[in-house]
Amino acid sequence: MDEDDVRDFLVQNPDYFQKNPELLGLIQIPHSTGAAVSLVERQVSVLRDRNVDLRHRLRDLGSTAKDNDQMFSDTRELVLGLLPARNLAELESALIKVLREAFDIEYGGLMLFDDADEHSDPVRRVPESQLKGKLGSLLARGSAGCGALRAEDFSFLFPGAKIVGSAAIALIQSDGKSLGALAVGSSNANHYDSDMGTLFLEFAAEVVAGLLIRLDRS
C-alpha cells in the first residue's frame, strides 16, 4: 500500500481510529511550534480553531441582522413621517424634521427644478441647469453622490450656511424626468466622502418623488 491507498482507506472508514484507539497513541503530528503532538491533541486544536471561526461568523451575522433592523426602522420612520403631508410646504417641513431628529442630519435641504419663481409655497425653486452647473461633479457617477464642498457651493445647497463642509445629494426623479434634489450636509468636510454609499438617500428621494406626484394631482 502507498500513501494514497492509506488516505483513501481512512476517508472511506472515518471511524477506524475509534475502533482501534490504541493506535492513536502511536501517531505523532509535528506542530507549528516544532513540538510533537498526538492526533487527538491535533484534532482538538483544529476543532478549537473552527469553534473560534464559527463564533466570529455568528457575531457577524448578529451584527448584520442588527444593521438590517435599524435600516428598516429608519425607513419606516421616514415614510410615516412624510405620508401625512397635505401640501409642498408640509412635505418640506416634515422631511427636514425627520432628517434632523431621526437621522441626526446637521443640514437638510429640498429644492425643486423650476425656472419660474411664482409660487405661493415656500419650497425653494432653482433651474436644473444651475444645480448641475455648480454641483455636477457630485453627480458625475449618476443621480446621487457625495463629497466635500467649498463654502460657496455649500451655501447654495443650504442657504445661510457659509462654511466649508461636505454633502450628499440625490436627484428626485419620476419617469426619467428630474423634479428636484434632496441634499444632506455636514460642517465636517470629511463626513460625506466620495466613497460613501447613497442608497438610503436615493430611497428617500424616491419617496419624495412619489409624494410630489400625489400632491400635484390633488
mmCIF file of C-alpha atoms in Angstrom, residues 64-208:
data_model
loop_
_atom_site.group_PDB
_atom_site.id
_atom_site.type_symbol
_atom_site.label_atom_id
_atom_site.label_comp_id
_atom_site.label_asym_id
_atom_site.label_seq_id
_atom_site.Cartn_x
_atom_site.Cartn_y
_atom_site.Cartn_z
ATOM 1 C CA THR A 64 -25.763 42.300 10.053
ATOM 2 C CA ALA A 65 -29.196 41.476 11.483
ATOM 3 C CA LYS A 66 -28.935 44.433 13.847
ATOM 4 C CA ASP A 67 -27.977 46.751 10.978
ATOM 5 C CA ASN A 68 -30.920 45.471 8.910
ATOM 6 C CA ASP A 69 -33.310 46.066 11.802
ATOM 7 C CA GLN A 70 -32.014 49.621 12.152
ATOM 8 C CA MET A 71 -32.345 50.238 8.417
ATOM 9 C CA PHE A 72 -35.943 49.014 8.476
ATOM 10 C CA SER A 73 -36.706 51.218 11.476
ATOM 11 C CA ASP A 74 -35.151 54.263 9.778
ATOM 12 C CA THR A 75 -37.049 53.597 6.554
ATOM 13 C CA ARG A 76 -40.325 53.178 8.416
ATOM 14 C CA GLU A 77 -39.806 56.432 10.312
ATOM 15 C CA LEU A 78 -39.033 58.310 7.115
ATOM 16 C CA VAL A 79 -42.093 57.068 5.239
ATOM 17 C CA LEU A 80 -44.512 57.503 8.145
ATOM 18 C CA GLY A 81 -43.142 60.976 8.793
ATOM 19 C CA LEU A 82 -43.798 62.137 5.224
ATOM 20 C CA LEU A 83 -47.115 60.471 4.388
ATOM 21 C CA PRO A 84 -49.349 62.939 6.297
ATOM 22 C CA ALA A 85 -48.101 65.942 4.251
ATOM 23 C CA ARG A 86 -51.007 67.672 2.508
ATOM 24 C CA ASN A 87 -49.025 70.219 0.503
ATOM 25 C CA LEU A 88 -45.461 71.053 -0.527
ATOM 26 C CA ALA A 89 -44.811 73.249 2.497
ATOM 27 C CA GLU A 90 -45.812 70.440 4.887
ATOM 28 C CA LEU A 91 -43.766 67.934 2.891
ATOM 29 C CA GLU A 92 -40.626 70.044 3.135
ATOM 30 C CA SER A 93 -41.172 70.737 6.830
ATOM 31 C CA ALA A 94 -41.762 67.055 7.631
ATOM 32 C CA LEU A 95 -38.752 65.990 5.568
ATOM 33 C CA ILE A 96 -36.344 68.361 7.317
ATOM 34 C CA LYS A 97 -37.775 67.373 10.712
ATOM 35 C CA VAL A 98 -37.309 63.645 10.079
ATOM 36 C CA LEU A 99 -33.780 64.118 8.747
ATOM 37 C CA ARG A 100 -32.695 66.167 11.735
ATOM 38 C CA GLU A 101 -34.494 64.356 14.538
ATOM 39 C CA ALA A 102 -34.478 60.738 13.380
ATOM 40 C CA PHE A 103 -31.197 60.669 11.480
ATOM 41 C CA ASP A 104 -29.233 63.377 13.278
ATOM 42 C CA ILE A 105 -28.570 65.204 9.994
ATOM 43 C CA GLU A 106 -26.905 68.567 10.543
ATOM 44 C CA TYR A 107 -28.211 70.201 7.349
ATOM 45 C CA GLY A 108 -31.070 69.150 5.134
ATOM 46 C CA GLY A 109 -32.460 70.738 2.018
ATOM 47 C CA LEU A 110 -35.139 70.205 -0.610
ATOM 48 C CA MET A 111 -35.237 72.077 -3.892
ATOM 49 C CA LEU A 112 -37.457 71.712 -6.935
ATOM 50 C CA PHE A 113 -36.433 72.405 -10.506
ATOM 51 C CA ASP A 114 -38.334 75.326 -11.925
ATOM 52 C CA ASP A 115 -37.266 78.437 -13.823
ATOM 53 C CA ALA A 116 -40.244 80.429 -12.568
ATOM 54 C CA ASP A 117 -40.443 81.868 -9.077
ATOM 55 C CA GLU A 118 -44.174 82.482 -8.815
ATOM 56 C CA HIS A 119 -45.300 80.015 -6.193
ATOM 57 C CA SER A 120 -47.318 80.527 -3.052
ATOM 58 C CA ASP A 121 -45.473 77.835 -1.060
ATOM 59 C CA PRO A 122 -42.041 78.439 0.482
ATOM 60 C CA VAL A 123 -40.330 75.471 -1.181
ATOM 61 C CA ARG A 124 -37.174 76.611 -2.948
ATOM 62 C CA ARG A 125 -37.049 76.545 -6.739
ATOM 63 C CA VAL A 126 -33.908 76.640 -8.862
ATOM 64 C CA PRO A 127 -33.191 75.903 -12.524
ATOM 65 C CA GLU A 128 -31.887 72.383 -13.019
ATOM 66 C CA SER A 129 -29.001 73.777 -15.040
ATOM 67 C CA GLN A 130 -27.915 75.921 -12.097
ATOM 68 C CA LEU A 131 -27.672 72.975 -9.730
ATOM 69 C CA LYS A 132 -25.776 70.843 -12.215
ATOM 70 C CA GLY A 133 -23.530 73.740 -13.130
ATOM 71 C CA LYS A 134 -22.465 74.161 -9.509
ATOM 72 C CA LEU A 135 -22.560 70.569 -8.261
ATOM 73 C CA GLY A 136 -22.228 68.498 -11.391
ATOM 74 C CA SER A 137 -19.071 66.883 -10.013
ATOM 75 C CA LEU A 138 -21.083 65.261 -7.210
ATOM 76 C CA LEU A 139 -23.439 63.748 -9.774
ATOM 77 C CA ALA A 140 -20.755 62.585 -12.176
ATOM 78 C CA ARG A 141 -21.444 58.918 -11.356
ATOM 79 C CA GLY A 142 -25.211 59.061 -11.660
ATOM 80 C CA SER A 143 -28.233 60.500 -9.899
ATOM 81 C CA ALA A 144 -26.573 60.722 -6.472
ATOM 82 C CA GLY A 145 -23.173 61.470 -4.987
ATOM 83 C CA CYS A 146 -21.164 62.751 -2.037
ATOM 84 C CA GLY A 147 -18.159 64.957 -1.482
ATOM 85 C CA ALA A 148 -16.537 67.982 0.116
ATOM 86 C CA LEU A 149 -17.810 71.420 -0.915
ATOM 87 C CA ARG A 150 -16.457 74.936 -0.963
ATOM 88 C CA ALA A 151 -18.279 77.489 1.174
ATOM 89 C CA GLU A 152 -19.938 78.968 -1.929
ATOM 90 C CA ASP A 153 -21.374 75.638 -3.073
ATOM 91 C CA PHE A 154 -22.346 74.562 0.441
ATOM 92 C CA SER A 155 -24.253 77.819 0.843
ATOM 93 C CA PHE A 156 -26.038 77.169 -2.457
ATOM 94 C CA LEU A 157 -27.332 73.846 -1.140
ATOM 95 C CA PHE A 158 -28.094 75.141 2.328
ATOM 96 C CA PRO A 159 -28.765 78.901 2.179
ATOM 97 C CA GLY A 160 -27.279 80.805 5.088
ATOM 98 C CA ALA A 161 -24.640 78.171 5.887
ATOM 99 C CA LYS A 162 -21.498 79.857 4.545
ATOM 100 C CA ILE A 163 -18.993 77.224 5.611
ATOM 101 C CA VAL A 164 -16.715 74.655 4.063
ATOM 102 C CA GLY A 165 -18.412 71.284 4.525
ATOM 103 C CA SER A 166 -19.483 68.109 2.807
ATOM 104 C CA ALA A 167 -22.778 66.945 1.401
ATOM 105 C CA ALA A 168 -24.669 64.096 -0.200
ATOM 106 C CA ILE A 169 -27.208 64.844 -2.883
ATOM 107 C CA ALA A 170 -29.759 62.757 -4.778
ATOM 108 C CA LEU A 171 -31.923 63.805 -7.690
ATOM 109 C CA ILE A 172 -35.670 63.438 -7.270
ATOM 110 C CA GLN A 173 -36.828 61.734 -10.455
ATOM 111 C CA SER A 174 -40.011 60.380 -11.978
ATOM 112 C CA ASP A 175 -40.433 58.714 -15.386
ATOM 113 C CA GLY A 176 -36.927 59.775 -16.380
ATOM 114 C CA LYS A 177 -37.541 63.433 -15.537
ATOM 115 C CA SER A 178 -35.708 65.253 -12.746
ATOM 116 C CA LEU A 179 -38.143 67.057 -10.463
ATOM 117 C CA GLY A 180 -35.657 68.405 -7.944
ATOM 118 C CA ALA A 181 -32.964 67.373 -5.497
ATOM 119 C CA LEU A 182 -32.653 66.239 -1.897
ATOM 120 C CA ALA A 183 -29.466 67.085 -0.019
ATOM 121 C CA VAL A 184 -27.983 66.448 3.417
ATOM 122 C CA GLY A 185 -24.861 68.146 4.705
ATOM 123 C CA SER A 186 -22.289 68.360 7.467
ATOM 124 C CA SER A 187 -19.907 71.049 8.684
ATOM 125 C CA ASN A 188 -17.275 68.296 8.696
ATOM 126 C CA ALA A 189 -15.671 68.371 5.255
ATOM 127 C CA ASN A 190 -14.776 64.678 5.547
ATOM 128 C CA HIS A 191 -18.143 63.378 6.735
ATOM 129 C CA TYR A 192 -19.681 62.744 3.313
ATOM 130 C CA ASP A 193 -16.766 61.463 1.271
ATOM 131 C CA SER A 194 -16.887 60.331 -2.342
ATOM 132 C CA ASP A 195 -16.797 56.639 -1.374
ATOM 133 C CA MET A 196 -19.855 56.792 0.894
ATOM 134 C CA GLY A 197 -22.943 54.891 -0.224
ATOM 135 C CA THR A 198 -26.064 56.850 -1.152
ATOM 136 C CA LEU A 199 -28.644 54.043 -1.225
ATOM 137 C CA PHE A 200 -30.790 55.354 1.621
ATOM 138 C CA LEU A 201 -30.711 58.945 0.328
ATOM 139 C CA GLU A 202 -31.762 57.699 -3.108
ATOM 140 C CA PHE A 203 -34.636 55.797 -1.482
ATOM 141 C CA ALA A 204 -35.691 58.961 0.370
ATOM 142 C CA ALA A 205 -35.630 60.842 -2.950
ATOM 143 C CA GLU A 206 -37.884 58.171 -4.499
ATOM 144 C CA VAL A 207 -40.356 58.535 -1.621
ATOM 145 C CA VAL A 208 -40.373 62.315 -2.062
#
